[in-house]
Coordinates of C-alpha atoms and ligand atoms in Angstrom, one line a residue:
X1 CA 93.6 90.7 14.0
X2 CA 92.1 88.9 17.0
X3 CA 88.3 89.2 18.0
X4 CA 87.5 91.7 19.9
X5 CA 85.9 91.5 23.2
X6 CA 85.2 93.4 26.0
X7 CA 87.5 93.6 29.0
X8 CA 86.9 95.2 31.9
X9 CA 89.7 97.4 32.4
X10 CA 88.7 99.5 36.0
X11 CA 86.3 99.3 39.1
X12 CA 85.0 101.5 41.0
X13 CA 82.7 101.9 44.0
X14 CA 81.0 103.8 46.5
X15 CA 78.8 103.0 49.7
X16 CA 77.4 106.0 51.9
X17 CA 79.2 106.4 55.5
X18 CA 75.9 105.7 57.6
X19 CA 75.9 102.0 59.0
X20 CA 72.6 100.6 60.0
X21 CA 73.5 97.8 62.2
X22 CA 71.7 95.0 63.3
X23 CA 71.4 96.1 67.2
X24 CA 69.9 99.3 65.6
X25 CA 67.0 97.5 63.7
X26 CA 66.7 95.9 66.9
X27 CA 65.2 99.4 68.3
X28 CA 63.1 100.0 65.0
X29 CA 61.1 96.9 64.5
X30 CA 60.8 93.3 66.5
X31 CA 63.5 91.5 65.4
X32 CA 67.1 90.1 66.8
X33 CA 70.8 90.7 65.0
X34 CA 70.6 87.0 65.8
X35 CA 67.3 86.1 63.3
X36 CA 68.4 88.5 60.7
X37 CA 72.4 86.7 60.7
X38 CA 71.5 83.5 60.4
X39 CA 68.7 84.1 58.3
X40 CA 70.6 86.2 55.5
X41 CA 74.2 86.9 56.9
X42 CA 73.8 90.3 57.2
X43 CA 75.5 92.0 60.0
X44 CA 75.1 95.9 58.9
X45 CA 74.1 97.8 55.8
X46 CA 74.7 101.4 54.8
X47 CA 72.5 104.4 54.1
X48 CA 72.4 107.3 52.2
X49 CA 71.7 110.3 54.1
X50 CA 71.0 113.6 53.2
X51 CA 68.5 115.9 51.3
X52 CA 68.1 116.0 47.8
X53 CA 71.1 113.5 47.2
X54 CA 70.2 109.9 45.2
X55 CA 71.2 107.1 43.2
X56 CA 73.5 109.5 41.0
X57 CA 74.8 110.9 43.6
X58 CA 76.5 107.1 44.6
X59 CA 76.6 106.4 41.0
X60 CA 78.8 109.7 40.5
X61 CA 81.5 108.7 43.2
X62 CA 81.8 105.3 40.9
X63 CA 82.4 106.7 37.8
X64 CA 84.6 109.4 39.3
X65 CA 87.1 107.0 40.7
X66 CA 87.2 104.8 37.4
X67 CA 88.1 107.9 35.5
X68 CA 90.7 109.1 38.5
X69 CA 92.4 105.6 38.3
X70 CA 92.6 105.3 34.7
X71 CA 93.7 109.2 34.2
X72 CA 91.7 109.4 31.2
X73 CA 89.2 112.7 30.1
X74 CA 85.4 112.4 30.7
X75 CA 85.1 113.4 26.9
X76 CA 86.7 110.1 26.1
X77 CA 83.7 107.7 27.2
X78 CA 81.1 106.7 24.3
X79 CA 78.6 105.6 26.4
X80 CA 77.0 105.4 30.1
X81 CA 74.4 102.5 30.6
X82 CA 73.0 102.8 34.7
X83 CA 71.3 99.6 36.5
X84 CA 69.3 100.6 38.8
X85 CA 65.3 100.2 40.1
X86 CA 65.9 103.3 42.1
X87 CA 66.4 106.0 39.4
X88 CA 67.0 109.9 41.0
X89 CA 63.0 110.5 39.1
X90 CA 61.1 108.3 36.9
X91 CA 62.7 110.5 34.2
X92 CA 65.1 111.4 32.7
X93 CA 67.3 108.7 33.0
X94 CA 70.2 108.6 36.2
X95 CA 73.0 108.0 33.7
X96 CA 72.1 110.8 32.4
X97 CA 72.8 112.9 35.3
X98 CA 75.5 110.6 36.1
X99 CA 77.1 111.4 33.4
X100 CA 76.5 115.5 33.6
X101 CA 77.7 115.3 37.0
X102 CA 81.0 113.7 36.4
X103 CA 81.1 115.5 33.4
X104 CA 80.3 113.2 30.3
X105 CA 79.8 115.2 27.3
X106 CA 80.6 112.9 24.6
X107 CA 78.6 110.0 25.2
X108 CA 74.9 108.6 24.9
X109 CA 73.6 107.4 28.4
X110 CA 70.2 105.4 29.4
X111 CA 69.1 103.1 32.5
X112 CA 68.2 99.4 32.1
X113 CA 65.6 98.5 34.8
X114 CA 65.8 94.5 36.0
X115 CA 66.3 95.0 39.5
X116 CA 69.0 92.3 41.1
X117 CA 70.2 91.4 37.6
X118 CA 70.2 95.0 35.9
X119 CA 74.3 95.1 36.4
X120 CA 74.9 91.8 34.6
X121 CA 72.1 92.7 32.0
X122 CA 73.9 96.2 31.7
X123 CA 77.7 94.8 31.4
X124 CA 76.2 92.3 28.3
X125 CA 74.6 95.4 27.0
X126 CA 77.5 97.3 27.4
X127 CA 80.0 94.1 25.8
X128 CA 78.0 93.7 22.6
X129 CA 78.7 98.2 22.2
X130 CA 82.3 97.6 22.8
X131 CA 82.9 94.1 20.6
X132 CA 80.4 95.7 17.6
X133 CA 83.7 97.8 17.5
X134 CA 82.2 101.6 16.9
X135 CA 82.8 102.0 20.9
X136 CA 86.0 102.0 22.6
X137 CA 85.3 102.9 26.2
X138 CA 81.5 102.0 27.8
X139 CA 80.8 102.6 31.6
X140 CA 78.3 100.4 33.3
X141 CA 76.9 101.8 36.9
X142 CA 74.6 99.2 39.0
X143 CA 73.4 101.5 41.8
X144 CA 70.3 101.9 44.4
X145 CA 69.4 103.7 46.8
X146 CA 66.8 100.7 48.3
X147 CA 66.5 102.9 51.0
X148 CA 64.0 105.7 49.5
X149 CA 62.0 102.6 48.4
X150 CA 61.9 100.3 51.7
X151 CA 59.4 100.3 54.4
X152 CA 61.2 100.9 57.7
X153 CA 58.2 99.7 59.6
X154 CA 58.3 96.0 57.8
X155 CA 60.5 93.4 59.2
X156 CA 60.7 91.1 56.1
X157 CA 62.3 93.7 54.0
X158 CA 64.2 96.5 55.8
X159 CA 66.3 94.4 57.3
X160 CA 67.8 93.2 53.7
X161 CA 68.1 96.5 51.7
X162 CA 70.9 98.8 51.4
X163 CA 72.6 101.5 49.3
X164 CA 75.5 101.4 47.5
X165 CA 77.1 101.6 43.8
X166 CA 79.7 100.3 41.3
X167 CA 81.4 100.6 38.3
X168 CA 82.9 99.3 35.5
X169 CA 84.7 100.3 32.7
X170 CA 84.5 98.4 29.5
X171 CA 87.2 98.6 26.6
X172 CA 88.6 96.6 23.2
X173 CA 90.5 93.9 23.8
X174 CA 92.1 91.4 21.6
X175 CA 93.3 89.1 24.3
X176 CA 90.6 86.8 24.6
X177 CA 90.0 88.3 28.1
X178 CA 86.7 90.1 29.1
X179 CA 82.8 89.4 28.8
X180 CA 82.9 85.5 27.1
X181 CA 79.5 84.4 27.6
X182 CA 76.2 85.6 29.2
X183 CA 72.6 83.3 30.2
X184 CA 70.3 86.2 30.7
X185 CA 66.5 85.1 31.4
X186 CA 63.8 87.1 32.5
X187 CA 60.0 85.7 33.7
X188 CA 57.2 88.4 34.1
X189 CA 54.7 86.2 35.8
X190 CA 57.2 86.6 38.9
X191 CA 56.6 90.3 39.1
X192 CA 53.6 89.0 41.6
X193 CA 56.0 87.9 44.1
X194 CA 58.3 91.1 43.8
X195 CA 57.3 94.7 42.8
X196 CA 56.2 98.1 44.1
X197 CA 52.4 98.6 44.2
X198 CA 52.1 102.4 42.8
X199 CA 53.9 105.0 41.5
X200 CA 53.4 103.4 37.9
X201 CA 51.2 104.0 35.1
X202 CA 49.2 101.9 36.4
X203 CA 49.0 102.9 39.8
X204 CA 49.9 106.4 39.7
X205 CA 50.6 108.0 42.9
X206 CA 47.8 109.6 45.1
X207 CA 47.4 110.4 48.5
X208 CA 45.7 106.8 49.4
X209 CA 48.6 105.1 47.6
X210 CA 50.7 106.5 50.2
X211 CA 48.7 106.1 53.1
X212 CA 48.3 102.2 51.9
X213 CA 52.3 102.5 51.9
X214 CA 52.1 101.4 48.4
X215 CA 55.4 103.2 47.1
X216 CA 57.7 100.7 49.1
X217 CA 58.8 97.0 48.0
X218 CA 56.8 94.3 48.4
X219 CA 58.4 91.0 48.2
X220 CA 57.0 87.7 48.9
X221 CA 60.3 86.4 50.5
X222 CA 60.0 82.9 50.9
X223 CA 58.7 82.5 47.2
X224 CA 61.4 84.7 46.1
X225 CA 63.5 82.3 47.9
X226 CA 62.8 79.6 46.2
X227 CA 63.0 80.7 42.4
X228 CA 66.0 82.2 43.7
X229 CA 67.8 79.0 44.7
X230 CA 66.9 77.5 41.9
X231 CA 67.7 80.1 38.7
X232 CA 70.5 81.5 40.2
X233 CA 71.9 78.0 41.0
X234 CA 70.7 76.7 37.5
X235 CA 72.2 79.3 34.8
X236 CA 75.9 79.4 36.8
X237 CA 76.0 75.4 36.3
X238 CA 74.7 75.8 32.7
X239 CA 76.9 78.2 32.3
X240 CA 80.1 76.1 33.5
X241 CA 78.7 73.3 31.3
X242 CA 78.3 75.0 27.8
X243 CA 81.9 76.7 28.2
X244 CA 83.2 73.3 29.4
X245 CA 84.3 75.4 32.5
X246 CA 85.1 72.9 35.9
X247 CA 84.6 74.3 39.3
X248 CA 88.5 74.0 39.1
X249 CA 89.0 76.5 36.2
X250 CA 87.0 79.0 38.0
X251 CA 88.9 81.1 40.5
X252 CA 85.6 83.3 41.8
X253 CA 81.4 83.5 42.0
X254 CA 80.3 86.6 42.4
X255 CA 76.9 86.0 43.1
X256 CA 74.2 88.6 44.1
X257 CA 74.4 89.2 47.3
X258 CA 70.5 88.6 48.2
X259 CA 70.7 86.1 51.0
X260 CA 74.0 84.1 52.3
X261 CA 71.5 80.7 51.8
X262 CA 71.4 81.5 48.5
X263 CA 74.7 82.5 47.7
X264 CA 75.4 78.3 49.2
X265 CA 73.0 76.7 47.6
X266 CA 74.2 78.1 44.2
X267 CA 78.3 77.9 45.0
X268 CA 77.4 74.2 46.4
X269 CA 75.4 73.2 43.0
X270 CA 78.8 74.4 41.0
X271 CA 81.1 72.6 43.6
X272 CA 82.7 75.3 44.6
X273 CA 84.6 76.2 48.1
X274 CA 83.9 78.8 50.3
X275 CA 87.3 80.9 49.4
X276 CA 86.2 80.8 45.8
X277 CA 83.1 83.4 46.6
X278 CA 83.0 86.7 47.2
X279 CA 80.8 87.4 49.9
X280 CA 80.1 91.0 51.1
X281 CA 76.6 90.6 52.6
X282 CA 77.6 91.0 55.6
X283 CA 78.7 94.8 55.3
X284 CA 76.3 95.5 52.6
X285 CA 73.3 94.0 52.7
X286 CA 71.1 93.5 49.4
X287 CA 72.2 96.9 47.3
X288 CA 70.2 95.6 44.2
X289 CA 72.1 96.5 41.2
X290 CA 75.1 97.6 43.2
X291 CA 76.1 93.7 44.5
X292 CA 78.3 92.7 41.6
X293 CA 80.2 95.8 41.0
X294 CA 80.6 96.4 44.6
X295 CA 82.0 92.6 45.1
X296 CA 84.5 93.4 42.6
X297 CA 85.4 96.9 43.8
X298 CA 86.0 94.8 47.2
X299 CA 88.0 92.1 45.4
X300 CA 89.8 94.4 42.7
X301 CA 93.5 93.7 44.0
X302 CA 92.9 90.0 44.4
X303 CA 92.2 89.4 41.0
X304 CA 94.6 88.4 38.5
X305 CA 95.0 88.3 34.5
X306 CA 93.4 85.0 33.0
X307 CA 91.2 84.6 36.4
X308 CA 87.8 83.1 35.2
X309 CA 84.8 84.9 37.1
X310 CA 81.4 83.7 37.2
X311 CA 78.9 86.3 38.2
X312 CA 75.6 85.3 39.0
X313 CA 72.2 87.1 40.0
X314 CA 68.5 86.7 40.5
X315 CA 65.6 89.2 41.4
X316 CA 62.9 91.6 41.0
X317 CA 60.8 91.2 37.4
X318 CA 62.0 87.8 37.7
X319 CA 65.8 88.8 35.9
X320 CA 68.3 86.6 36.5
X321 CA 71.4 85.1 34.5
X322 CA 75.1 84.6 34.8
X323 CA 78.0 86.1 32.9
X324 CA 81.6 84.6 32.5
X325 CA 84.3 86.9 32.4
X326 CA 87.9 86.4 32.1
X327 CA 89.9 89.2 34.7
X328 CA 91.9 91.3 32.4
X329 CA 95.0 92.8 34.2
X330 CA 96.5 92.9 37.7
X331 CA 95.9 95.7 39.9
X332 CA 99.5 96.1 40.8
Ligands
UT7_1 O1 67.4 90.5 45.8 C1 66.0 90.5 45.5 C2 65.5 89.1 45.6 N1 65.2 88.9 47.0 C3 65.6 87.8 47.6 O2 66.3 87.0 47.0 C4 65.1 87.5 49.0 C5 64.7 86.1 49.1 N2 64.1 85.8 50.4 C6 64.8 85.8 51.6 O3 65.9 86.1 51.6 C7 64.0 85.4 52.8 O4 62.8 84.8 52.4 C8 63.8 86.5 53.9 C9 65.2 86.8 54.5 C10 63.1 87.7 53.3 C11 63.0 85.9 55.0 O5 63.6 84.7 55.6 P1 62.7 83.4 55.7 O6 63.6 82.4 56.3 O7 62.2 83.1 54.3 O8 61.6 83.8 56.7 P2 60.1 83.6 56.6 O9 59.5 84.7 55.7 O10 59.8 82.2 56.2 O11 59.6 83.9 58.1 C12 59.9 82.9 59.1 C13 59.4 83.5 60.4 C14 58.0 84.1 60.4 O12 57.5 83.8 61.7 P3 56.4 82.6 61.9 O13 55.3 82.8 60.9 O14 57.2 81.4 61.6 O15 56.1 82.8 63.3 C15 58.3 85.5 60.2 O16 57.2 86.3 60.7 O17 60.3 84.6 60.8 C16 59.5 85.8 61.0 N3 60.3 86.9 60.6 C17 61.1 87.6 61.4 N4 61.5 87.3 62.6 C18 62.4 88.2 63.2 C19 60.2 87.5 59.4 N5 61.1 88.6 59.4 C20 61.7 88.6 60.6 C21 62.6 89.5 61.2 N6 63.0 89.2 62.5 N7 63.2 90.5 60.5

């Protein structure tokens, strides 16, 4: 018997109909669809409207479709782990209520909060369930809703941040295909440059933490920038090195889709061409947990058995890391 690893066998995806474009920023704060393009690529991102819906509520529609495509039971899945920094309340945890709303019965379900990386740190979660062997099938959500968290009134950040959510499914494999390696780093001196003032136990909400707009991000973006550059850069090359993986071997970079400068700087320092990265920005904007499942939702019918996939991310707490993965199956 072969070792068993853990293949990602389905994708699935979700993004809220409501587009906030670039010309409609333009009425909201001073800025130009010209600055914010050039500055991060992005053209338009989407929004979750409506009261009382969430982060399950996207995460839901994920799940949903994974289960659809594969035909199989929600009483088959062992075990719903949700990314996200955006959780429907501070507790219980969204994968729970994922989970009860597509109707999960059978499995054990928890969140894993590290902002821009919490999908990758989720999927190696999720591998090391699946390759233990006492799991056979292992859903990973990274979702946000950024929008319940962003300031609409500053420039530096609302004109990033959107919602959106993805899916995988994990399962056994014995092909040698799936999750092969992981660099996972985190730094909590960074939380400085990234974080939300209140709302935690140490800042627990009050009418003056709301009137001080304390319950939005804050993000030092040029600082962020620059550790950015660098670790997500940094972990894909070492990545490529310790596998003895060339730029040639790899047929995709799905990197976090934070800023289109950084999505460069890091395909540049692995030598790799444009056609080689998935880039969503664009449509998307930053969806925090949701970028790597969402790129691969988008880019599901390219991908082929034996493709070798680098995903890459970097944010909030600092996370960041990078995960090879070898594609599975073909869609068709
Ligand atoms: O996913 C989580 C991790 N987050 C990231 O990876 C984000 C990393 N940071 C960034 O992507 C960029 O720093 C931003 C997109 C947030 C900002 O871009 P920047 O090129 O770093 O701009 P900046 O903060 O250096 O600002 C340059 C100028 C400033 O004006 P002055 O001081 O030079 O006169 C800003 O006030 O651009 C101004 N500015 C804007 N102008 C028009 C800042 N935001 C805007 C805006 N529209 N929306």
């Amino acid at each position: 018997m072969g070792k068993i690893t853990a293949a990602i066998t389905s994708v699935g995806g979700y993004v809220p109909e409501h587009r906030l474009t670039n010309k409609e920023l333009e009425t909201m704060i001073e800025t130009t669809d010209e600055w914010i393009r050039t500055r991060t690529g992005i053209e338009e991102r989407r929004i979750l409207k409506g009261e009382g819906l969430g982060s399950s509520d996207m995460g839901v529609e994920a799940v949903k479709e994974i289960l659809r495509k594969k035909n199989i039971s929600p009483d088959e899945i062992d075990c719903v782990i949700c990314a996200t920094v955006t959780p429907d309340m501070v507790f219980p945890a969204t994968a729970n209520l994922i989970a009860d709303k597509a109707g999960i019965t059978n499995a054990f379900s928890y969140d894993i909060s590290a902002a821009c990386s919490g999908f990758l740190f989720a999927l190696t979660t999720g591998a090391t369930y699946i390759e233990s062997g006492r799991f056979k099938k292992v859903i990973v959500v990274g979702v946000d809703k950024m929008s319940s968290i962003i300031d609409y009134s500053d420039r530096t950040t609302c004109i990033i941040f959107g919602d959106g959510a993805g899916a995988v499914l994990l399962e056994p494999s014995e092909d040698g295909d799936g999750i092969l390696d992981s660099i996972l780093r985190s730094d909590g001196s960074g939380a400085k440059h990234l974080h939300m003032k209140a709302g935690g136990s140490v800042k627990p909400a009050t009418v003056e933490t709301v009137l001080a707009k304390e319950h939005f991000v804050y993000q030092e973006g040029q600082a962020v920038f620059k550790f950015a550059v660098k670790g997500m850069a940094d972990v894909s090359y070492e990545l490529l090195q310790r596998n003895n993986l060339t730029a040639d071997d790899v047929a995709w970079l799905v990197p976090h889709q934070a800023n289109l400068r950084i999505i460069d700087a890091t395909a540049n320092r692995m030598d790799l061409p444009k056609e080689k990265v998935m880039i969503n920005i664009q449509k998307y904007g930053n969806t925090t947990a949701g970028t790597l499942p969402l790129c691969l939702w988008d880019w599901e019918k390219q991908l082929k058995k034996g493709d070798n996939i680098i995903l890459a991310s970097f944010g909030g707490g600092f996370t960041w890391g990078a995960t090879w993965v070898k594609w599975a199956y073909d869609t068709n």
